[in-house]
Coordinates of C-alpha atoms in Angstrom, one line a residue:
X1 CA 0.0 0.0 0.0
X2 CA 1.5 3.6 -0.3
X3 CA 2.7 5.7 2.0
X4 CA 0.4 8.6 3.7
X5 CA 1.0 11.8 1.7
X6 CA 1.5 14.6 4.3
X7 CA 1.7 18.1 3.5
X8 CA 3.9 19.8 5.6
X9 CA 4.3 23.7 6.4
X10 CA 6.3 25.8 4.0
X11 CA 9.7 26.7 5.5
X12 CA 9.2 30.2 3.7
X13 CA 6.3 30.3 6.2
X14 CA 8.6 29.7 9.3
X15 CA 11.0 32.1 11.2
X16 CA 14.5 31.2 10.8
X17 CA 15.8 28.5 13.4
X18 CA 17.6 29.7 16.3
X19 CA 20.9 29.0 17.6
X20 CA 21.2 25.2 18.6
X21 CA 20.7 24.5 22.3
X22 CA 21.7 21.5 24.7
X23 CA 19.3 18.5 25.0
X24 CA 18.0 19.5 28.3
X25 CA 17.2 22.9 27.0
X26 CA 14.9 21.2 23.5
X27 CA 13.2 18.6 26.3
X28 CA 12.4 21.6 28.9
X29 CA 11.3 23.6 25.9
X30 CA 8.9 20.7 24.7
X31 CA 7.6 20.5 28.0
X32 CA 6.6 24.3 28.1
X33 CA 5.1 23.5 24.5
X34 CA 3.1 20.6 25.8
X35 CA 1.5 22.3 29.0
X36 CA 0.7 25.7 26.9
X37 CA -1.5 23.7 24.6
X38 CA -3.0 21.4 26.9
X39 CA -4.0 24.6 28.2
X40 CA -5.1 26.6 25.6
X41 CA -7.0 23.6 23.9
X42 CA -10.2 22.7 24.1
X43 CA -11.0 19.2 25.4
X44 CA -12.7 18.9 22.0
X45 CA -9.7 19.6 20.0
X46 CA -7.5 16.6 22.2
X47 CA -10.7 14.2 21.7
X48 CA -10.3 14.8 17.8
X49 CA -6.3 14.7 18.0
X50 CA -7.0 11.0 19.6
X51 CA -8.8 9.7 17.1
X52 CA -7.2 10.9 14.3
X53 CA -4.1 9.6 15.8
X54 CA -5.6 6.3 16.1
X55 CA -6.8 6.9 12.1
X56 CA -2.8 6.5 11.5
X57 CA -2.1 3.7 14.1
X58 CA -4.8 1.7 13.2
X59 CA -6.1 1.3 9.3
X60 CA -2.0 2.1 7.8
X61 CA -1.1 -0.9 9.1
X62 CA -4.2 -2.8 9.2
X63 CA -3.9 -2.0 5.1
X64 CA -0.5 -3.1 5.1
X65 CA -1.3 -6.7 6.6
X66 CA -4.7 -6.9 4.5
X67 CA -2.7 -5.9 1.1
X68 CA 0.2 -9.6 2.1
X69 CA -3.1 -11.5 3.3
X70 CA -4.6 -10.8 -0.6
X71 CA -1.4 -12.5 -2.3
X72 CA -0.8 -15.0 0.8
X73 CA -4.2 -16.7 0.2
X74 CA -4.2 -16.7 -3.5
X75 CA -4.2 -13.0 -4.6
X76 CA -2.0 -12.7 -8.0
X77 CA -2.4 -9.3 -9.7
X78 CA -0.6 -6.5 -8.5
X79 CA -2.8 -3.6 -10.2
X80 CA -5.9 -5.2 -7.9
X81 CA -3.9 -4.2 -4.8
X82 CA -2.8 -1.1 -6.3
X83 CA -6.6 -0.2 -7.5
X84 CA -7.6 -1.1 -3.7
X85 CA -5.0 2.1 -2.3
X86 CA -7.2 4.7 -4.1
X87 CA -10.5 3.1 -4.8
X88 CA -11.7 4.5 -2.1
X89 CA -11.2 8.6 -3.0
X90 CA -14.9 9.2 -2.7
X91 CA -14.6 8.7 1.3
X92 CA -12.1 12.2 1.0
X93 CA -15.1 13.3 -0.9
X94 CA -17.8 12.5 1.5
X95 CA -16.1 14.9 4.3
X96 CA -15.0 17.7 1.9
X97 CA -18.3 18.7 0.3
X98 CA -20.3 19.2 3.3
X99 CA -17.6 21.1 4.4
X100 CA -18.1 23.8 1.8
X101 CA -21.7 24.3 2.9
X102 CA -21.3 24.2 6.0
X103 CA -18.7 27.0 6.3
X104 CA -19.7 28.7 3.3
X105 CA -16.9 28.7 1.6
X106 CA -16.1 27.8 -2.0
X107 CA -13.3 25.1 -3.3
X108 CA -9.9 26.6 -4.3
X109 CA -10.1 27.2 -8.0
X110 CA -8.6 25.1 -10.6
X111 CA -6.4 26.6 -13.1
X112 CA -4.4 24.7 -16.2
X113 CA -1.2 24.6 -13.9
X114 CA -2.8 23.6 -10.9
X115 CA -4.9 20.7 -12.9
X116 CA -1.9 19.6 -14.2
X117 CA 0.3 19.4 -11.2
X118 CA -2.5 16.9 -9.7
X119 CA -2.3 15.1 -12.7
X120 CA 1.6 14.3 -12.6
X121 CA 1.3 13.9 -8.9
X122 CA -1.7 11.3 -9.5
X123 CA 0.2 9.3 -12.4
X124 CA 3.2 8.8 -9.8
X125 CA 0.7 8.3 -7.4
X126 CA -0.6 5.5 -9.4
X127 CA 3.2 4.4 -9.9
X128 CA 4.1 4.5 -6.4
X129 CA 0.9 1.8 -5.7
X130 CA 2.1 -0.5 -8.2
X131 CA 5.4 -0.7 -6.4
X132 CA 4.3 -1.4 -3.7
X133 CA 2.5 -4.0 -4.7
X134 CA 5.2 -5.7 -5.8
X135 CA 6.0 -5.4 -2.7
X136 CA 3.6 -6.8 -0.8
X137 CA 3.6 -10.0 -3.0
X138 CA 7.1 -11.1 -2.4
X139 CA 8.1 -9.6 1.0
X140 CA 6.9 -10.5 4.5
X141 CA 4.5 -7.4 5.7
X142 CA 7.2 -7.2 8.5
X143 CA 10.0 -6.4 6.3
X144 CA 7.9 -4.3 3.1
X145 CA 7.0 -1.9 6.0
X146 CA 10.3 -1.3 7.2
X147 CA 11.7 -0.9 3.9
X148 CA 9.0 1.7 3.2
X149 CA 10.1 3.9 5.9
X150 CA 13.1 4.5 3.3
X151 CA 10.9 7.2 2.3
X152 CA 11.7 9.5 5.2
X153 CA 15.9 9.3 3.8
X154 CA 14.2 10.0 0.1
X155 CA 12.0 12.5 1.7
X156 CA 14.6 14.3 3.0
X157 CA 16.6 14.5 0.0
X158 CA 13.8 15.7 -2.2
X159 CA 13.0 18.2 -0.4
X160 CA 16.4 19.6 0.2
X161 CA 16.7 19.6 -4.0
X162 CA 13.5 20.6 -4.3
X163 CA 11.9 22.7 -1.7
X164 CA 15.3 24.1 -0.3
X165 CA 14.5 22.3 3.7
X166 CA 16.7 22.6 6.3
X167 CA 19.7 19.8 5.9
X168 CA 21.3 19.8 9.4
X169 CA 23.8 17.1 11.1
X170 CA 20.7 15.0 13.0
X171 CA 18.9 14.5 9.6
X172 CA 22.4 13.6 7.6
X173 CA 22.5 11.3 10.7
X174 CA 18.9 9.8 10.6
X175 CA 19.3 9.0 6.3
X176 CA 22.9 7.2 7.4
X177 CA 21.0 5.1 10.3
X178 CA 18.0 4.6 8.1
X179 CA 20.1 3.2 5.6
X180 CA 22.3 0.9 7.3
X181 CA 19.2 -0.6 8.5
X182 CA 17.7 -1.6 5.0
X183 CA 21.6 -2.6 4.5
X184 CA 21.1 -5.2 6.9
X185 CA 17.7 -6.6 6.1
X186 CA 19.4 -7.0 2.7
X187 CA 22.2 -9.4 4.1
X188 CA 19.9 -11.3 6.0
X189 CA 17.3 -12.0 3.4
X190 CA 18.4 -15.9 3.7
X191 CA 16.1 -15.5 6.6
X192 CA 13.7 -13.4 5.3
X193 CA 11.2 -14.4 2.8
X194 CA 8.6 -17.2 2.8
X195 CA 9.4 -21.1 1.0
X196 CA 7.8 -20.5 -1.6
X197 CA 9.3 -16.9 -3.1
X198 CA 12.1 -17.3 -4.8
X199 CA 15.1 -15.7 -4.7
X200 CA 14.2 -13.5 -8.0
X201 CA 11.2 -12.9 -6.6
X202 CA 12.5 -11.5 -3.5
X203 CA 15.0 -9.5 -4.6
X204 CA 12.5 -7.9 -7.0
X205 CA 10.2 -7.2 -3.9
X206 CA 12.9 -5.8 -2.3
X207 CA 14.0 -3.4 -5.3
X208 CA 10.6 -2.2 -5.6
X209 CA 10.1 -1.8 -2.5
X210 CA 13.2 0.7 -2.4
X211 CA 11.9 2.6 -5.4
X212 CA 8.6 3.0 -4.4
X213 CA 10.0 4.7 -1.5
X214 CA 12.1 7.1 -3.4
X215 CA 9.3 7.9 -5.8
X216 CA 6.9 8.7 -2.7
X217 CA 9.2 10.7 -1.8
X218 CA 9.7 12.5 -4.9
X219 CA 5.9 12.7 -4.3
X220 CA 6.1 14.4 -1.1
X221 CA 8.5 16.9 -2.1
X222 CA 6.2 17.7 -5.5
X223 CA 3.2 18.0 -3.4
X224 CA 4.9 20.4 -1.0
X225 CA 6.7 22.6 -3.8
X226 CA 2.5 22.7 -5.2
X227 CA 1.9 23.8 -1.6
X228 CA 4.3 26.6 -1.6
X229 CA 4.0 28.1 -5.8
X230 CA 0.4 27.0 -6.6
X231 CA -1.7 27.3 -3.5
X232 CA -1.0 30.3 -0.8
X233 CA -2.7 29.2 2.3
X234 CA -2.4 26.5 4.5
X235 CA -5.7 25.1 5.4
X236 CA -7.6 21.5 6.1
X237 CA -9.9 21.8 3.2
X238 CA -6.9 22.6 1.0
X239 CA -4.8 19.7 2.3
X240 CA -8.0 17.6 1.9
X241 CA -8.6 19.5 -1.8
X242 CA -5.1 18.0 -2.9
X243 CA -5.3 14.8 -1.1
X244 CA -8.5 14.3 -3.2
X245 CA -7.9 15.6 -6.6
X246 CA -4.8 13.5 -6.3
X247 CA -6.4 10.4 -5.2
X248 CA -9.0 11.0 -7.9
X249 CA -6.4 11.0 -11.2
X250 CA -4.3 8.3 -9.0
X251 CA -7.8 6.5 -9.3
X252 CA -8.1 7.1 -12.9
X253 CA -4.4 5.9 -13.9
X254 CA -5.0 2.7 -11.9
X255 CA -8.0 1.7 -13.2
X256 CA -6.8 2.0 -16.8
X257 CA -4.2 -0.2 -15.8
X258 CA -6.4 -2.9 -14.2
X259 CA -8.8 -2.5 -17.6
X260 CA -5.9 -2.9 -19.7
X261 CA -4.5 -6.5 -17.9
X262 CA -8.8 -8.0 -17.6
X263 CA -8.1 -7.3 -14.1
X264 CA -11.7 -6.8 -12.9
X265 CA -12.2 -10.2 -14.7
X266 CA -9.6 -11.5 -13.1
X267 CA -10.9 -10.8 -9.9
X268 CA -14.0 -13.5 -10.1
X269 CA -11.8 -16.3 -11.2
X270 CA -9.7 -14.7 -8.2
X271 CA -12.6 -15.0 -5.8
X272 CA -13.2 -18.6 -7.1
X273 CA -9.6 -19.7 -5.7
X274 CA -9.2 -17.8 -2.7
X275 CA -8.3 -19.7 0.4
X276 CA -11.3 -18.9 2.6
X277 CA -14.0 -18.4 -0.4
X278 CA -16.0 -15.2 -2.4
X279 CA -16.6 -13.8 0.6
X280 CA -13.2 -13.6 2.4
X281 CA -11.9 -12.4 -0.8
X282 CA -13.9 -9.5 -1.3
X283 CA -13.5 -8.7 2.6
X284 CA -10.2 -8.2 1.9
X285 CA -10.7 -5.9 -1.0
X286 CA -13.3 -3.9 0.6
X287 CA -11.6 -3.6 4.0
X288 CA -8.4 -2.7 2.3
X289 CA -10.2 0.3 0.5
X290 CA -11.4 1.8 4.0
X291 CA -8.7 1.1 6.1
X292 CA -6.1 2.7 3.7
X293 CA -8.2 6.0 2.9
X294 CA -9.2 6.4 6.7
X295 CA -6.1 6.6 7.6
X296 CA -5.1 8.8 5.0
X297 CA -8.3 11.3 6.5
X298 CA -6.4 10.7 9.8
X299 CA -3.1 11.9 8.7
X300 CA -4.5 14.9 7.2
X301 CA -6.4 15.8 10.5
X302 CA -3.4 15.1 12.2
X303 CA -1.2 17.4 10.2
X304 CA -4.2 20.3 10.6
X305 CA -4.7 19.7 14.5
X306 CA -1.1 19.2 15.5
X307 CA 2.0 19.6 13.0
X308 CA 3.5 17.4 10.5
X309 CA 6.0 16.4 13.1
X310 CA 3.3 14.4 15.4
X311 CA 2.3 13.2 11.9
X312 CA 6.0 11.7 11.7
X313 CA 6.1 10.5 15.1
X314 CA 3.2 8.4 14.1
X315 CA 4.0 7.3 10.9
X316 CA 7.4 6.1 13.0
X317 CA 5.6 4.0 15.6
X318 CA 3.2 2.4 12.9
X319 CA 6.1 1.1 11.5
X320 CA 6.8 -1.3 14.6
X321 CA 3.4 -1.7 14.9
X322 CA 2.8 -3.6 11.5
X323 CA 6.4 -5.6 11.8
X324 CA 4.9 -6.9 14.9
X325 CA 1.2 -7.6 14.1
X326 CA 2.6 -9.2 11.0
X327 CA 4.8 -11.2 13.2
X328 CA 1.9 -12.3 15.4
X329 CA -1.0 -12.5 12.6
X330 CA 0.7 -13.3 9.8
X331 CA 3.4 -15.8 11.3
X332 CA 5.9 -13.2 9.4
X333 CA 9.7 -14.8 10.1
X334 CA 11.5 -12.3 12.6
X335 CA 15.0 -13.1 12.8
X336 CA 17.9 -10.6 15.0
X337 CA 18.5 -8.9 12.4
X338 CA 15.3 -7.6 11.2
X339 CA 14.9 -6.9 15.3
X340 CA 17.9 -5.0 15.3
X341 CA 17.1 -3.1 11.7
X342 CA 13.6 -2.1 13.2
X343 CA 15.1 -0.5 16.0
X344 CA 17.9 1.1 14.8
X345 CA 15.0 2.1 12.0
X346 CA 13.1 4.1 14.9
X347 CA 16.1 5.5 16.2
X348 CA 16.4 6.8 12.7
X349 CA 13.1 8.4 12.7
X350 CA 13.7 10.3 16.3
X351 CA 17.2 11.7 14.8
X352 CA 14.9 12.8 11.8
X353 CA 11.9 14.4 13.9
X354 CA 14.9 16.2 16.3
X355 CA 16.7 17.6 13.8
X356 CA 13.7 18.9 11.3
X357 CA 11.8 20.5 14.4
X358 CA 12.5 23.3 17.2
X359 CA 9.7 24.0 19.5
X360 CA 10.7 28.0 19.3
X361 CA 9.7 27.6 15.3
X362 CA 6.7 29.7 14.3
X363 CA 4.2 27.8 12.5
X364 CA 2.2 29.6 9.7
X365 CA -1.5 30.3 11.2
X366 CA -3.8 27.6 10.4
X367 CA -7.4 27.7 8.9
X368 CA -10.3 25.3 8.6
X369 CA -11.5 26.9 4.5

């Protein structure tokens, strides 16, 4: 399944960083932060924070385990899976509209460059799926997820070319770490992979998985570079406007594909053979397309109601989350080294979240339309 696209806040909307301080200094200045907004919340607005939280921590990796348990009980066509990550764009739909009514306001308007920036970013989109879906049918869930976090290093990068980021010591630190940890799922891939993939097919797997990272992050630095030339406020119906016009052509893409290879024929002779019958098969299709496009509504709220940097704390503890629930409900092989590669994974992430975020930044003021 791909990865959630999160928009994050424009640096040219941010005051400049100040001068670096000790760890005690960041962890009492976090701690200020925290009991300010507890504060000046309402209990409403920590209510909503929880459950979108849980929209990241519970459907991304529920997704992730449905998209192995379609190939792992007879599941062949990869641009099924794929269709499944953005057949379910009318749900973005279902919470935008009303939204327009309701506050009265009217949807950001589509020009030729605008149109055609959702375009591109919907083709890759479409791309990215397909990747992963090659994923997902040669890998263990365990190890696909962990190779998909890749996209933070390829993240990173993008957006330094791209979007001009920050590039400081702790996130040159977090793409080394990040990397020595796919580096040493690769050299234990012996121990890896299930009887019945092959070597070819495992290596494939594991390429894909690679690129599909870099190309979602490619993604993410396109969609924020949009953000900073194309669309000059930051607001949740204009994170949800993207998310959805980009889901839509990603939607389009994907199902000329899965015309193209009979795959919607395909999937009754699939339903036919599944291990568990019709109905477990389409279960798996269906539950895939909500659980992948709630949680993509729950990273958006996330990123609205908090900042993109809870947004990457959660999409760093969902990683651990699916290795494990793989582990238990998937009987996904979990050698030492993929152990040690998961943690020195999160200890990549926390390098990644310190070094890209001071609690004395100024976010850009925040809007609902």
């Amino acid at each position: 399944m791909q990865q959630p696209l999160l928009i994050s806040v424009p640096e040219e909307l941010m005051d400049e960083a100040p001068p670096s301080k000790s760890l005690w200094q960041y962890i009492s200045a976090y701690w200020t932060m925290l009991c300010e907004m507890y504060y000046n919340k309402l209990i409403s607005h920590w209510i909503l924070l929880f459950l979108s939280s849980m929209g990241m921590l519970v459907p991304f990796p529920a997704s992730s385990l449905l998209s192995r348990l379609y190939f792992a009980n007879g599941g062949k066509s990869k641009w099924i899976i794929s269709w499944v990550s953005v057949a379910g764009w009318p749900m973005i739909a279902i919470v935008l509209i009303p939204s327009y009514f309701f506050l009265k306001v009217f949807p950001t308007p589509l020009d030729l460059k605008l149109t055609l920036s959702y375009v591109v970013l919907g083709f890759l989109s479409a791309a990215d799926n397909l990747m992963y879906a090659y994923a997902y049918a040669y890998l263990p869930a365990s190890t696909a997820a962990l190779l998909a976090s890749t996209s933070l290093v390829f993240s990173a990068l993008f957006g330094y070319v791209l979007v001009k980021n920050t590039m400081n010591l702790s996130i040159i630190n977090s793409i080394v770490i990040i990397t020595a940890a796919m580096t040493i799922i690769a050299l234990d891939s012996s121990s890896d992979r299930y009887g019945y993939i092959t070597d070819r097919q495992y290596i494939i797997g594991f390429v894909w998985d690679i690129l599909g990272s870099a190309l979602h992050g490619l993604i993410f630095a396109l969609s924020e570079l949009i953000f900073v030339k194309l669309l000059s406020k930051r607001s949740f119906l204009v994170v949800l406007e993207q998310q959805l016009m980009v889901s839509l052509f990603a939607f389009i893409f994907t199902t000329i594909g899965l015309v193209m290879s009979n795959g919607f024929h395909g999937m009754k002779s699939e339903a036919s053979t599944f291990k568990g019958g019709e109905n477990a098969y389409y279960s798996v299709i269906i539950w895939g397309i909500i659980t992948f496009q709630l949680g993509v509504l729950g990273a958006t709220a996330v990123v609205f109601l908090s900042s993109t940097v809870l947004a990457g704390v959660l999409n760093a503890v969902r990683v651990p989350i699916t290795s494990i629930a793989a582990v238990i409900l998937l009987h996904d092989p979990m050698s030492g080294f993929k152990i040690l590669s998961l943690i020195i994974t999160f200890w990549g992430f926390g390098s990644y979240i310190y070094g890209s975020y001071s609690p004395a930044k100024k976010e850009a003021p925040r809007t609902i339309s």
